[in-house]
Coordinates of C-alpha atoms in Angstrom, one line a residue:
M1 CA 71.9 -175.4 8.4
T2 CA 72.8 -174.2 5.0
L3 CA 72.3 -170.7 3.8
A4 CA 69.7 -171.9 1.3
N5 CA 67.7 -173.7 4.0
A6 CA 68.0 -170.7 6.3
N7 CA 66.7 -168.4 3.6
R8 CA 63.7 -170.7 2.8
T9 CA 62.8 -170.7 6.5
V10 CA 63.2 -167.0 7.1
I11 CA 62.0 -165.4 3.8
K12 CA 58.5 -166.0 2.7
K13 CA 58.1 -166.3 -1.0
P14 CA 54.5 -166.6 -2.3
S15 CA 54.4 -168.5 -5.6
L16 CA 53.7 -166.6 -8.8
R17 CA 50.1 -166.9 -10.1
L18 CA 50.5 -165.9 -13.7
N19 CA 47.6 -165.7 -16.1
E20 CA 49.8 -166.4 -19.0
A21 CA 53.2 -168.0 -19.6
D22 CA 56.1 -166.2 -17.9
D23 CA 58.8 -164.6 -20.2
V24 CA 61.8 -164.8 -17.9
V25 CA 63.8 -166.7 -20.6
G26 CA 63.2 -163.8 -23.0
V27 CA 64.1 -161.2 -20.4
K28 CA 67.3 -163.0 -19.6
A29 CA 68.1 -163.2 -23.3
N30 CA 67.7 -159.4 -23.5
E31 CA 69.3 -158.6 -20.1
D32 CA 71.7 -156.0 -21.6
H33 CA 68.8 -154.2 -23.1
Y34 CA 66.9 -154.0 -19.8
I35 CA 70.0 -153.0 -17.8
H36 CA 70.7 -150.3 -20.3
R37 CA 67.1 -149.0 -20.0
M38 CA 67.4 -149.0 -16.2
M39 CA 70.7 -147.0 -16.5
Q40 CA 69.0 -144.5 -18.8
A41 CA 66.1 -144.1 -16.3
F42 CA 68.5 -142.6 -13.8
G43 CA 69.0 -139.7 -16.2
A44 CA 65.4 -139.3 -17.2
P45 CA 63.3 -136.3 -16.1
W46 CA 61.5 -137.3 -12.8
R47 CA 57.8 -137.1 -12.2
T48 CA 56.7 -133.6 -11.4
T49 CA 53.2 -134.2 -10.1
T50 CA 52.3 -135.5 -6.6
N51 CA 49.4 -137.6 -7.9
S52 CA 47.4 -136.4 -4.9
R53 CA 43.8 -135.4 -5.2
N54 CA 44.4 -132.9 -2.4
S55 CA 47.4 -131.2 -4.0
T56 CA 48.1 -127.6 -3.0
P57 CA 50.7 -125.1 -4.3
Q58 CA 52.6 -125.7 -1.0
L59 CA 52.5 -129.5 -1.4
Q60 CA 53.6 -129.2 -5.0
T61 CA 56.5 -127.0 -4.0
A62 CA 57.5 -129.5 -1.3
W63 CA 57.2 -132.4 -3.9
D64 CA 59.4 -130.5 -6.4
D65 CA 62.0 -129.7 -3.7
W66 CA 62.1 -133.4 -2.5
Q67 CA 62.5 -134.7 -6.0
D68 CA 65.2 -132.2 -6.9
K69 CA 67.1 -132.8 -3.7
T70 CA 66.9 -136.6 -3.9
C71 CA 67.8 -136.7 -7.6
T72 CA 70.6 -134.3 -7.1
R73 CA 72.0 -136.4 -4.2
V74 CA 71.8 -139.5 -6.4
S75 CA 73.6 -137.7 -9.2
K76 CA 76.3 -136.5 -6.8
T77 CA 76.8 -140.1 -5.6
I78 CA 77.2 -141.3 -9.1
I79 CA 79.7 -138.6 -9.9
S80 CA 81.6 -138.9 -6.6
R81 CA 82.1 -142.7 -7.0
S82 CA 83.7 -142.0 -10.4
D83 CA 83.1 -145.6 -11.3
P84 CA 81.7 -145.9 -14.8
N85 CA 80.2 -149.3 -13.8
L86 CA 78.2 -148.1 -10.8
L87 CA 74.8 -147.9 -12.5
Q88 CA 75.3 -151.1 -14.5
A89 CA 76.3 -152.9 -11.3
A90 CA 73.2 -151.6 -9.4
A91 CA 70.9 -152.6 -12.3
T92 CA 72.5 -156.0 -12.6
V93 CA 71.9 -156.8 -8.9
L94 CA 68.3 -155.6 -9.3
M95 CA 67.8 -157.9 -12.3
H96 CA 69.0 -160.9 -10.3
F97 CA 66.4 -160.2 -7.7
V98 CA 63.8 -160.2 -10.5
Y99 CA 65.2 -163.5 -11.8
E100 CA 65.0 -165.0 -8.3
A101 CA 61.3 -164.1 -8.3
H102 CA 60.7 -165.8 -11.7
E103 CA 63.2 -168.5 -12.5
V104 CA 62.5 -172.1 -11.6
T105 CA 65.6 -173.8 -10.3
P106 CA 66.3 -176.9 -8.2
T107 CA 66.6 -174.7 -5.1
N108 CA 63.7 -172.5 -6.2
P109 CA 61.0 -174.9 -7.5
H110 CA 58.1 -172.4 -6.8
P111 CA 59.5 -168.9 -7.7
G112 CA 57.9 -165.8 -6.4
P113 CA 59.0 -162.4 -5.0
R114 CA 60.3 -162.2 -1.5
V115 CA 57.9 -160.8 1.1
V116 CA 59.5 -158.2 3.3
G117 CA 57.5 -156.7 6.2
S118 CA 54.3 -155.2 4.9
A119 CA 55.3 -155.2 1.3
K120 CA 52.6 -155.7 -1.3
V121 CA 53.2 -158.6 -3.6
N122 CA 51.9 -158.8 -7.1
P123 CA 52.2 -162.5 -8.0
T124 CA 50.5 -162.0 -11.4
L125 CA 53.2 -159.9 -13.0
K126 CA 55.2 -161.7 -15.6
C127 CA 58.9 -161.0 -15.7
S128 CA 58.9 -158.3 -18.4
D129 CA 56.0 -156.4 -16.8
R130 CA 57.9 -156.5 -13.5
V131 CA 61.0 -155.1 -15.1
E132 CA 59.0 -152.4 -17.0
G133 CA 57.5 -151.3 -13.6
I134 CA 61.0 -151.1 -12.1
I135 CA 62.2 -149.0 -15.0
R136 CA 59.2 -146.6 -14.6
G137 CA 59.8 -146.4 -10.8
I138 CA 63.5 -145.5 -11.3
R139 CA 62.5 -142.9 -13.8
D140 CA 59.7 -141.3 -11.8
I141 CA 60.9 -141.0 -8.2
G142 CA 64.3 -139.8 -6.9
Q143 CA 64.0 -141.8 -3.7
V144 CA 63.6 -145.0 -5.8
R145 CA 66.8 -144.1 -7.6
E146 CA 68.6 -143.8 -4.3
D147 CA 67.2 -147.1 -3.1
V148 CA 68.5 -148.9 -6.2
L149 CA 71.9 -147.3 -5.8
T150 CA 72.2 -148.1 -2.1
Q151 CA 70.6 -151.6 -2.6
T152 CA 67.9 -150.7 -0.1
R153 CA 64.5 -152.4 -0.1
L154 CA 65.1 -154.2 -3.4
P155 CA 62.9 -157.2 -2.5
E156 CA 60.0 -154.9 -1.8
F157 CA 60.6 -153.0 -5.0
V158 CA 60.7 -156.2 -7.0
A159 CA 57.6 -157.7 -5.2
D160 CA 55.4 -155.0 -6.7
P161 CA 57.1 -152.1 -8.4
T162 CA 54.0 -150.0 -8.9
A163 CA 52.9 -150.3 -5.3
F164 CA 56.4 -149.5 -4.1
V165 CA 56.6 -146.3 -6.1
A166 CA 53.0 -145.3 -5.1
K167 CA 53.9 -145.9 -1.4
K168 CA 57.0 -143.7 -1.7
G169 CA 55.0 -140.9 -3.2
A170 CA 52.1 -141.3 -0.7
N171 CA 54.5 -141.2 2.2
K172 CA 56.0 -138.0 1.0
V173 CA 52.5 -136.4 0.5
N174 CA 51.3 -137.6 3.9
N175 CA 54.4 -136.3 5.7
E176 CA 54.0 -132.9 4.0
T177 CA 50.3 -132.6 4.9
K178 CA 51.1 -133.3 8.6
K179 CA 53.4 -130.3 8.8

């Protein structure tokens, strides 16, 4: 069995159901721009609110500590690797996961994001909207920054960037309220 056949058998990929024409060609033509924006998102101020209706001062403090600790760890990783291409490489890999979800090829006649576990899939996002959601996610949540750098859960992030980020935040809030 070839790797391509094995992947098609093992990995579910629901087809995209776009309400308008996809813009993957335009995104690919502007790849450098999008990669640069992803790299800039790593240095942007992170989200400081929990987005929880039941936020308390203690929860807010735990949120701030989590964001600060995670973003600091990511920054230290970037510095310790001392490779000027680290962020660009991570963003490039992530962009190719996006292309896989959108580009029609002979081996991918019905593109769509990979389904991983219980990941939510948004099959109606056109390519540029998916990339914009990814950029917002990297900017907002330190744990997402770490996931991108370590290449962890990228298919789930690409499948629905907004849901992925919301789940990261909700998990932190839920874990803190259980304490």
